[in-house]
Every structure is written in structure tokens, then in C-alpha cells.
Amino acid sequence: MNIQTLVTEATKLVNEDDAGKDQPRHDWDREQIQALFDLPFNDLLFQAQTVHRQWFNPNQVQKSTLLSIKTGGCPEDCGYCNQSSKFETGLPASKLMEVRKVIEGAKRAKAAGASRYCMGAAWRNPKARDMDKVVAMVEGVKDLGMETCMTLGMLSEEQTLKLKAAGLDYYNHNVDTSEEYYKEIITTRTYADRLNTISLVQDAGINVCSGGIVGMGEEESDRVGMLKTLSTLDPQPQSVPINMLVQIENTPLGDSKPIDPIDFVRTIAVARILMPKSVVRLSAGREAMSEETQALCFFAGANSIFIGEELLTTKNPELDKDNQMFDKLGLEPMPAHACPSEI
Ligand code: SAM
Ligand code: DTB
Ligand code: SF4
């Protein structure tokens, strides 16, 4: 197939509604997604930027800040994670934080320019005794006028309803990779467990934040599989974090072959085309990324980042450095609740 036919085919893969905007499709197959990955880089980026401009201001990037509200000692064995109790990473475990401290952190994040506060706990799932505190955290952060996001592991239906009633805007629960590769990375839960929690979160009317990690030694076909899982969810996740693995010593993935930056940008571009109304987050891994790679990611349709010097347990670029990058690229922060697919 020649280049022009491929580009035309890729364009045809997207439906147009009356307003002339590309609408999300939920029936992508592997061949179609692979065809996007196979496009010449310039054609892929042109397609992605074209789709991006239909739903988003291309010069706005959403800013979120992360806080680890309960660190380490996790019973799961995710092969990439600093916080699993199965690996000797040297990270001290902590108890669930005090609500007051969490709100103080959110105030600082707001002052630094974040519109969303994302709170993460190293749990397989929250215990009943933790829920009152977690609910108070959501309510307190929401009162500051920020978007709230939590990532607490697997949830029951009752817990999703409690979180919804507290005013939770987003729940983060990543599928991480393809269904086939998942088994190589995590053995203490299944892909189906993951999809089940995502479905409960959707049913409760909470926006889903779900994406994955690249650079875990996966094949390109696993990136295809992961993006097929995400883009065929109905509705698609409103927020899609694409993490570049932060290598953690003494974890099974601590010395995986890093992903080529161009392949990383391709993954962002394909995510953007498949999920035109979702915010795509250039998530973990920016500390190890050049400014040029990040600029290409924004051109490919990434429109969210984490700001603040720490992710959950690892380093993120300094605030000044990110502010300088925004100035250089003429980027401005996206206001809260500006995602066109948000519930
Ligand atoms: N325990 C909860 C769970 O697993 O859903 C919430 C916290 S967990 C740290 C949130 C997500 O962070 C994981 O699903 C994974 O995608 C991402 N993550 C964890 N460690 C990472 C690493 N070293 N590099 C990149 N992303 C990572
Ligand atoms: C997501 O996809 N990335 C964030 C958030 N969701 C919770 C976590 C990144 C963690 C990076 C490794 C660490 O700092 O421990
Ligand atoms: Fe635990 Fe989440 Fe880390 Fe897995 S990714 S070990 S569930 S904290």
C-alpha cells in the first residue's frame, strides 16, 4: 500500500458528525490501529494534530498534581512499582495521611497552577475503615475549587457510590498494557479485575482516567492491544495517562530496554487519533525526557501533565523548568472542567 492510500485509509477510520468534528469510535480493530502506528511519522503527527484541533485548544495543557496519600507496603506484585511489598526497593511504607495534610498539599498545588489534585494509595483495594477519611479528602479538595482524582486500587460498587456522593470527579485505574502482556507484569490480579473496576466507576457516573505504561519491554503489538482496550471502552476514558516507565532498582522491570522517544511520540499520536475527545496525559517519565521530545508529544496531541517536584514516589521536573517550557512553547494552562467528554 502506498503512503497516500494509507493516509486516506487512516482518515476514513474516523467518522464525522454534522458539525464536521471527528467523533470517537468504539469499534477500532487491531489492524486499523497498527496501520496508524505504521504511518510515516510526519503523516501520523499531521493526522493527530488535525484531530486534536477539532476538540481542543492546541495551546492549552491541563496541569494535575499527584500526592501519595498512603505509600508502600502494597500486597500486589506489579513488576514496575516502587511500592510493592514483594520487592526490596528500599521505600519506607507509611500509613494513610491525615486529611488536614492532604488539603494543605492541595492548596499548594493550586497556588502552583494545578487544576486537578490526584491522590494515590498503595492498596489492592480500600478497606471499609479507610473510606471516611478518603471521602473527607475528596470533599476538602473539591471545596478548594479543584478537580478531584483518586487512585485506590480495586473498588466495590458501594465504594464507587460513596466516592461519587463525595463529589469525586475522576478515578484513575490503568490497564497498563495489552491483555496478553499483563500476565507477564502482574500476577496478583487479572486484566478482567481491572476492567471490572473501570466498569463500576463508569456506572457510578465518575469520569474514568485510564491509560498505561510503555517501556516495559513490551512489543509494539502490546501498545496496539492496550490502545484497542482503551478506545473500545464505551464511553472512552475521559482522561488517558501514557506513562513512560520510571525504572525502579530491584523491581523485575528495573532494567527494561527504554522505549525510543520517537516510538513514545507515536503512541501519544495514535492515542489522540483513537480518543479524540479525551485528555491525553504525558504522564510519568518526563524527568528523563528532553524538552524536544515533550514538545513533540504536545504536537502529537498530549494535553495534560503532572506538575510538582514529585510524582507518587519518584521525581518529576521542577516547577520553574516546566514554567519555562510552557513560556518557550507558548502554552497556557487548561481551565478546570474543559474536557469535552467530561461527564
Ligand atoms: N495502587 C493503585 C493501582 O495500582 O491502581 C494506585 C496507585 S498506582 C502507583 C497508579 C499507576 O501508576 C499504576 O497503575 C501504573 O500505571 C503507574 N505507575 C506505577 N509505577 C510506575 C512507574 N515506575 N513508572 C510509570 N508508571 C508507574
Ligand atoms: C498514572 O497513570 N500515573 C501516575 C498516576 N496515574 C497515579 C503515577 C505515576 C507513578 C510513577 C512512579 C512513582 O512516582 O512512584
Ligand atoms: Fe500496588 Fe498500585 Fe504499585 Fe501495583 S501499582 S504494586 S497496586 S501501588
mmCIF file with all atom_site columns, C-alpha atoms in Angstrom, residues 38 48 52 118 230 255 261 296:
data_model
loop_
_atom_site.group_PDB
_atom_site.id
_atom_site.type_symbol
_atom_site.label_atom_id
_atom_site.label_alt_id
_atom_site.label_comp_id
_atom_site.label_asym_id
_atom_site.label_entity_id
_atom_site.label_seq_id
_atom_site.pdbx_PDB_ins_code
_atom_site.Cartn_x
_atom_site.Cartn_y
_atom_site.Cartn_z
_atom_site.occupancy
_atom_site.B_iso_or_equiv
_atom_site.pdbx_formal_charge
_atom_site.auth_seq_id
_atom_site.auth_comp_id
_atom_site.auth_asym_id
_atom_site.auth_atom_id
_atom_site.pdbx_PDB_model_num
ATOM 1 C CA . ASP A 1 38  ? 2.835  2.183  10.606 1.00 0.00 ? 38  ASP A CA 1
ATOM 2 C CA . ALA A 1 48  ? -3.080 13.609 15.217 1.00 0.00 ? 48  ALA A CA 1
ATOM 3 C CA . HIS A 1 52  ? -6.570 17.424 18.240 1.00 0.00 ? 52  HIS A CA 1
ATOM 4 C CA . CYS A 1 118 ? -4.755 13.323 42.169 1.00 0.00 ? 118 CYS A CA 1
ATOM 5 C CA . LEU A 1 230 ? -8.958 1.799  25.949 1.00 0.00 ? 230 LEU A CA 1
ATOM 6 C CA . ASP A 1 255 ? 16.468 -2.607 33.727 1.00 0.00 ? 255 ASP A CA 1
ATOM 7 C CA . PRO A 1 261 ? 11.422 8.610  22.141 1.00 0.00 ? 261 PRO A CA 1
ATOM 8 C CA . LEU A 1 296 ? 6.692  16.623 20.012 1.00 0.00 ? 296 LEU A CA 1
#
